[in-house]
Short mmCIF file of C-alpha atoms in Angstrom, two decimals:
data_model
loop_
_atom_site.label_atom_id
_atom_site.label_comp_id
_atom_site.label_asym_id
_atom_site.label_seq_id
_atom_site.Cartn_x
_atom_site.Cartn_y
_atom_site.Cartn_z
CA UNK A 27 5.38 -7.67 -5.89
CA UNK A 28 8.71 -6.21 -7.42
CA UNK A 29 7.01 -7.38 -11.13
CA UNK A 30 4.05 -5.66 -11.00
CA UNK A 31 5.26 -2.00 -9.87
CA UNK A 32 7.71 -0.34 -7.79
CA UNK A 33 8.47 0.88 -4.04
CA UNK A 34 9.11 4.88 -4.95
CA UNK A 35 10.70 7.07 -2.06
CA UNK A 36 9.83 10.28 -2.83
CA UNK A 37 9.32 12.32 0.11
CA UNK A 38 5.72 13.87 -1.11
CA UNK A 39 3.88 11.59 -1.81
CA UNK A 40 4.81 9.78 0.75
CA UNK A 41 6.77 6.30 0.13
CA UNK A 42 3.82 3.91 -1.81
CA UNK A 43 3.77 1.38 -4.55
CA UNK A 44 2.74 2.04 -8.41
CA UNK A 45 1.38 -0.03 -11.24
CA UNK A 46 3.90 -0.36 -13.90
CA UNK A 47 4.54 -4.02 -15.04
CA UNK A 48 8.21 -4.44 -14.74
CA UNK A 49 8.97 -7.67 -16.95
CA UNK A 50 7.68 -8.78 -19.94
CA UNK A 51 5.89 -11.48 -18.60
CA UNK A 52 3.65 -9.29 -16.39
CA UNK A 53 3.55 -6.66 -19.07
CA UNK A 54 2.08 -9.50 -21.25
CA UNK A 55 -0.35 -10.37 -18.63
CA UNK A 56 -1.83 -6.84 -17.82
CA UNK A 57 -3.92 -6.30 -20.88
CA UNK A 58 -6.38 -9.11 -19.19
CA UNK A 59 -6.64 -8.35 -15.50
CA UNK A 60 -9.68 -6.48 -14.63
CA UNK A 61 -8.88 -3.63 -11.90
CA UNK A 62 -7.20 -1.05 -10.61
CA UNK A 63 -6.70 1.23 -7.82
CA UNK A 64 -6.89 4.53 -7.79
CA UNK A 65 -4.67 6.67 -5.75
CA UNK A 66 -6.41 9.91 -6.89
CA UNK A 67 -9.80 8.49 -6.39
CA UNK A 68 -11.02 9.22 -2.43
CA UNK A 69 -14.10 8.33 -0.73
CA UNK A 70 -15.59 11.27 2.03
CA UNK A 71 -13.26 9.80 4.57
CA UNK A 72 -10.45 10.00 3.00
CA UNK A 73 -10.09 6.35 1.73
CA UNK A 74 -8.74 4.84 -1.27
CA UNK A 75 -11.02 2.83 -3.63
CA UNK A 76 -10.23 0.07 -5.84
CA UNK A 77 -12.82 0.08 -9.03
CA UNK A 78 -13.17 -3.73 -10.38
CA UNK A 79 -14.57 -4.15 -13.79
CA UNK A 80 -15.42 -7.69 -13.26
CA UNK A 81 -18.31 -7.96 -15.72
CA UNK A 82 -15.85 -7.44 -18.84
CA UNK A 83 -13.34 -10.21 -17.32
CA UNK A 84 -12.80 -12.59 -19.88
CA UNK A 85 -13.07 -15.38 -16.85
CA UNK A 86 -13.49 -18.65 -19.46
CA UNK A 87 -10.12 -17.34 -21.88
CA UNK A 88 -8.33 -17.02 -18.86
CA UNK A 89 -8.95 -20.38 -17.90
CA UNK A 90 -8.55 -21.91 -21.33
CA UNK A 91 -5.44 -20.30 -21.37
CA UNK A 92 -4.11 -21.15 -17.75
CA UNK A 93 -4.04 -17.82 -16.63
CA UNK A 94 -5.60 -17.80 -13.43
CA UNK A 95 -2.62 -17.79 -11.46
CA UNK A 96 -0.74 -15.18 -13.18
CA UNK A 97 -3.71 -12.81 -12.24
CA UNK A 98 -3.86 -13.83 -8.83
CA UNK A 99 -0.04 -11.51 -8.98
CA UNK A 100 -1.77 -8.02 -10.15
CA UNK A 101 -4.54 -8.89 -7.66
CA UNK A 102 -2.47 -9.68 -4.72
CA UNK A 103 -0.13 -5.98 -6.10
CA UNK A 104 -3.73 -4.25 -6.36
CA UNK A 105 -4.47 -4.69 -3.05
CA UNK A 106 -1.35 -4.38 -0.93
CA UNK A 107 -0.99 -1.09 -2.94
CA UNK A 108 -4.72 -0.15 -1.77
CA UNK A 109 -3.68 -1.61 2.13
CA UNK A 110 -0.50 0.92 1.84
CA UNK A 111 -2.92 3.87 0.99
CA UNK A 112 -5.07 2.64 3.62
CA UNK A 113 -1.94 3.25 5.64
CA UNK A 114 -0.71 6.33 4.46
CA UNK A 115 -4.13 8.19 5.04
CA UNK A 116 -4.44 6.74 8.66
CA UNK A 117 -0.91 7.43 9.76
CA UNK A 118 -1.96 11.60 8.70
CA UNK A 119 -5.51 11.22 10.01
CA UNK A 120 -4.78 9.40 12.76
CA UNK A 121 -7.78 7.17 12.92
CA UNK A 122 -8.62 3.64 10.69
CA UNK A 123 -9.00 4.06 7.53
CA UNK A 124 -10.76 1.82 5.33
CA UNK A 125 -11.23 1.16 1.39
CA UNK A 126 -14.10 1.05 -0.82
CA UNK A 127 -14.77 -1.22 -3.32
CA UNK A 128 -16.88 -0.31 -6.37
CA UNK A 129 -17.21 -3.43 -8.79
CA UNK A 130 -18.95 -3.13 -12.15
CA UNK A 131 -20.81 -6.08 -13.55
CA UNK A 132 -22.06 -5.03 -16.33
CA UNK A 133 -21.64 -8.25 -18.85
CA UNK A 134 -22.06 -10.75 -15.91
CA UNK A 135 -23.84 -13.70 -17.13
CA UNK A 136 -24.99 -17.63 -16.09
CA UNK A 137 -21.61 -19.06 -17.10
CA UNK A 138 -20.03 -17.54 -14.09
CA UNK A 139 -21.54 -19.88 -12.19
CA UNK A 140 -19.40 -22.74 -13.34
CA UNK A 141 -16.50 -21.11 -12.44
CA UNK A 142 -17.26 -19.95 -9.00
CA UNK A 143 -14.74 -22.07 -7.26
CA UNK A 144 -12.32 -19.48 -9.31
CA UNK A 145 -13.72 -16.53 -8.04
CA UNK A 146 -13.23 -18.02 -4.62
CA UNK A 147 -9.31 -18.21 -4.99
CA UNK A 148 -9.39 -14.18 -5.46
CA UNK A 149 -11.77 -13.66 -2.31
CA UNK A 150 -9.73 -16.28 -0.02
CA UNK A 151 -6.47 -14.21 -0.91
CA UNK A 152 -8.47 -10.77 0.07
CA UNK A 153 -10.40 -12.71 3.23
CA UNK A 154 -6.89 -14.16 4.73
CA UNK A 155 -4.53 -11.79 4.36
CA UNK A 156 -6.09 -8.20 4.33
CA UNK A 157 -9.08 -9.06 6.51
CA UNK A 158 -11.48 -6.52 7.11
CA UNK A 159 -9.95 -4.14 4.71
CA UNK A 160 -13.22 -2.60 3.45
CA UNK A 161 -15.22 -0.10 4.53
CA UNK A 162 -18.13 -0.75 1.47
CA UNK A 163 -18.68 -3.07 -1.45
CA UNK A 164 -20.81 -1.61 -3.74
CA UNK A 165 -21.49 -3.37 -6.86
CA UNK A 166 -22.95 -1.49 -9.79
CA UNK A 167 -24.50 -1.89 -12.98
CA UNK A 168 -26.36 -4.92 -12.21
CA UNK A 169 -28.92 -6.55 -14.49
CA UNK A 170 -32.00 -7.62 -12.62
CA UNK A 171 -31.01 -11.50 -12.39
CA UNK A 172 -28.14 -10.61 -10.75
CA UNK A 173 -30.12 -10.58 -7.66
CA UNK A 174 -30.26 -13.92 -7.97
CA UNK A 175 -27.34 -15.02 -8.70
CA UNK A 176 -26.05 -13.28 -5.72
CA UNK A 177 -27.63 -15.20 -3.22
CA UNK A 178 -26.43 -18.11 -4.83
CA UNK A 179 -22.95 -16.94 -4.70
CA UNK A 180 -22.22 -14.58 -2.17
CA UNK A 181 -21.72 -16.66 0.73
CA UNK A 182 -19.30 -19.03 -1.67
CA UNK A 183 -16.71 -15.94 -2.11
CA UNK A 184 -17.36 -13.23 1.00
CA UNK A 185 -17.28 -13.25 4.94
CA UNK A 186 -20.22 -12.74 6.64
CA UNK A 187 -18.64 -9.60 7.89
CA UNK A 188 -17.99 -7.95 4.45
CA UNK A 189 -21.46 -9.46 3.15
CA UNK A 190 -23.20 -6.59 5.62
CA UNK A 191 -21.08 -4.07 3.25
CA UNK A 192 -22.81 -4.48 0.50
CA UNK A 193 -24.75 -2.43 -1.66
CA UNK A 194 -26.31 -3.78 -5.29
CA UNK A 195 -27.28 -0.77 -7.87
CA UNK A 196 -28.49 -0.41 -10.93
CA UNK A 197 -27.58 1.39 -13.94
CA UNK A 198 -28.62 4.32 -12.36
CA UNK A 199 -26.57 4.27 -9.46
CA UNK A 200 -24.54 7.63 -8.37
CA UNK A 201 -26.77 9.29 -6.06
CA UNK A 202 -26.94 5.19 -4.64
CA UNK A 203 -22.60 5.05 -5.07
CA UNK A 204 -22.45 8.48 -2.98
CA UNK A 205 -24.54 7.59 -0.56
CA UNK A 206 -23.68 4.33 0.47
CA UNK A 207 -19.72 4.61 -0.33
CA UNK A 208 -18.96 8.44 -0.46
CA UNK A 209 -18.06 8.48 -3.80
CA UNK A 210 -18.71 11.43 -5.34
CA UNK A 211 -20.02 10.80 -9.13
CA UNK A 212 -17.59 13.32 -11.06
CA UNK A 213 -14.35 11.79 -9.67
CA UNK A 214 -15.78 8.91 -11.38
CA UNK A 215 -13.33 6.93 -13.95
CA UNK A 216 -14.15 7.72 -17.08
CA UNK A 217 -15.95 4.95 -18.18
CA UNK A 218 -18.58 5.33 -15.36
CA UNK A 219 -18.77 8.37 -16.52
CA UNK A 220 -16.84 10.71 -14.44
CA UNK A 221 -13.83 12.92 -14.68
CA UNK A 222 -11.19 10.71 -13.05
CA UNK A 223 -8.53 8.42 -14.09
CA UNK A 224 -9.52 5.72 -16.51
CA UNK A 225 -9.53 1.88 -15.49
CA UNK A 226 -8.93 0.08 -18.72
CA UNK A 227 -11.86 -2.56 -19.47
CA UNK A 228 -9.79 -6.06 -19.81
CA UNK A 229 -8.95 -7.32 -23.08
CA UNK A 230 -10.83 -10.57 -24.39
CA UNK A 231 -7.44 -13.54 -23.69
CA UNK A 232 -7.21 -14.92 -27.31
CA UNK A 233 -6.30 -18.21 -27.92
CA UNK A 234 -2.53 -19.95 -27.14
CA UNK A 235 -1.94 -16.55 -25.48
CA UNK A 236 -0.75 -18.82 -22.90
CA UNK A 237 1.53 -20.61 -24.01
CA UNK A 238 3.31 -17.65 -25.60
CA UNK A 239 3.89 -15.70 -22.08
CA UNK A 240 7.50 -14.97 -22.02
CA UNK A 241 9.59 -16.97 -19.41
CA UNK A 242 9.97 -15.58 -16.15
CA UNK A 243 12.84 -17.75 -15.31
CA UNK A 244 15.20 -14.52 -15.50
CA UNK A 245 13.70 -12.69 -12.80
CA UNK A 246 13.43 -15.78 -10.61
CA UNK A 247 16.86 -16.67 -10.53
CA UNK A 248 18.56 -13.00 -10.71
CA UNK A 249 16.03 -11.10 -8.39
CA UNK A 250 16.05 -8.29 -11.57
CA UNK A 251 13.45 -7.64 -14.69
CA UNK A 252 14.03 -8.73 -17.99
CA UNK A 253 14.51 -6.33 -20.83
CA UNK A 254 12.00 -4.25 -18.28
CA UNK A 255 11.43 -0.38 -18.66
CA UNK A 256 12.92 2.21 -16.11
CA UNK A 257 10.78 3.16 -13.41
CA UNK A 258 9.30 6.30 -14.77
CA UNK A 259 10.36 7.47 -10.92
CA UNK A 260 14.08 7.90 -10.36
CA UNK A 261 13.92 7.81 -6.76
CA UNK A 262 12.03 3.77 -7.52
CA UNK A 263 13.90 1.21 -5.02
CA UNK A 264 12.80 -2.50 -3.85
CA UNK A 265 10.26 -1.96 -0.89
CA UNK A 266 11.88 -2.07 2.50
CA UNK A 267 8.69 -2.59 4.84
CA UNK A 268 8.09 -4.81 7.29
CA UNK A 269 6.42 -7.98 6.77
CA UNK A 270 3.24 -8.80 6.07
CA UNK A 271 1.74 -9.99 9.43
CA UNK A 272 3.28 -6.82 11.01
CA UNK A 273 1.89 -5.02 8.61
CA UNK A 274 -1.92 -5.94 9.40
CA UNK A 275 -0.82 -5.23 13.04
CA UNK A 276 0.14 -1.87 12.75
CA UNK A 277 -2.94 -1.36 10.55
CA UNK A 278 -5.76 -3.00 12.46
CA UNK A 279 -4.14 -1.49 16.02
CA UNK A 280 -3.70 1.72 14.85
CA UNK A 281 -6.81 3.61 16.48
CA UNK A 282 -5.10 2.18 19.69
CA UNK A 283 -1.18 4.18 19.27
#
């Protein structure tokens, strides 16, 4: 986790994790990945939402390149920093809280169906050890084939539980987005046209990025970045929380302290 952000302290906001790639490695590897979450970005209920923009995922240059695995890192950071929000939100509302997902496809084509058994190594991690996370999936942008292709993949790379929280829209779909996640249209990203913070579209992986990735050898055998930047907080420390399976215990009991 420690190379993909940091644990800050500060007293408001509470204690949470934050994107900032701490080694060169990871800082090398962020230009690609394809998501974010965003902390100032709240559905009606109060919960976080992660915005995907898998349709501009360079899926085959990350494969070429070997690259898969690396990314599996920001996704795995992604979401415990989403499951923390989660947290934080239900701990002051006392009541679950739940995430939405908003995923934009827009640049989705055939090809992706070769590679599905890749797309299934991101849903397992999701599915295993953050089940039942999400409160909506809604997936936007679609072109009309997509339809399609969804039936052909969705039960390949979702539970049959999180496959009820789906919505497909179109281009136009705010008034759809609001109504079936809560997401109000003008605390959009800016890409989807709204005025909230941007999630950058990933870069296109060019080729023998791969096997220029600095080493991450440094941080594996000291525990400490490489050449990294200061956390832009000066209150940053290594998280102290409890582990992971407690975690999902405090979070899927808490309706019941």
């Amino acid at each position: 986790m420690q190379r993909w952000g940091y644990w800050t302290t500060a007293e408001k906001p509470p204690p949470h994790w934050v994107w900032q790639p701490q080694t060169p490695r990871a800082a090398a590897v962020a230009p690609y990945f394809f998501g974010r979450c965003c902390p100032e970005l709240r559905t009606q209920s109060g919960g976080p939402v992660l915005v995907l923009r898998l349709g501009a995922f360079d899926l085959e240059g990350a494969l070429r390149e070997n690259l898969v695995e690396e990314l599996m890192e920001p996704w795995i950071f992604m979401v415990e920093q989403t499951f923390q929000l989660c947290r934080e939100v239900a701990f002051e509302k006392k009541r679950l809280v739940k995430l939405a997902c908003i995923v934009d496809i827009e640049g989705v084509s055939f090809t992706w169906l070769q590679h599905l058994s890749v797309l299934q190594q991101f849903a397992k991690a999701i599915n295993r050890h953050y089940p039942e996370m999400a409160q909506t999936l809604t997936v936007i942008r679609a072109p009309h084939i997509f339809t399609w292709l969804w039936e052909v993949a969705a039960p390949l790379l979702l539970e049959e539980m999180t496959l009820k929280k789906v919505a497909i829209l179109g281009h136009d779909f705010r008034e759809g987005l609001a109504a079936h996640a809560g997401v109000a249209a003008a605390e959009l990203p800016s890409f989807l046209g709204g005025g909230g913070e941007e999630v950058p579209r990933p870069e296109l992986v060019p080729p023998g990025v791969g096997a220029r990735l600095p080493s991450r050898l440094h941080y594996e055998t000291t525990g400490a970045p490489a050449n990294s930047p200061e956390p832009k907080d000066p209150k940053a420390s290594k998280q102290t929380c409890r582990p992971l399976s407690q975690r999902l215990l405090l979070f899927t009991c808490w309706p019941c302290r």
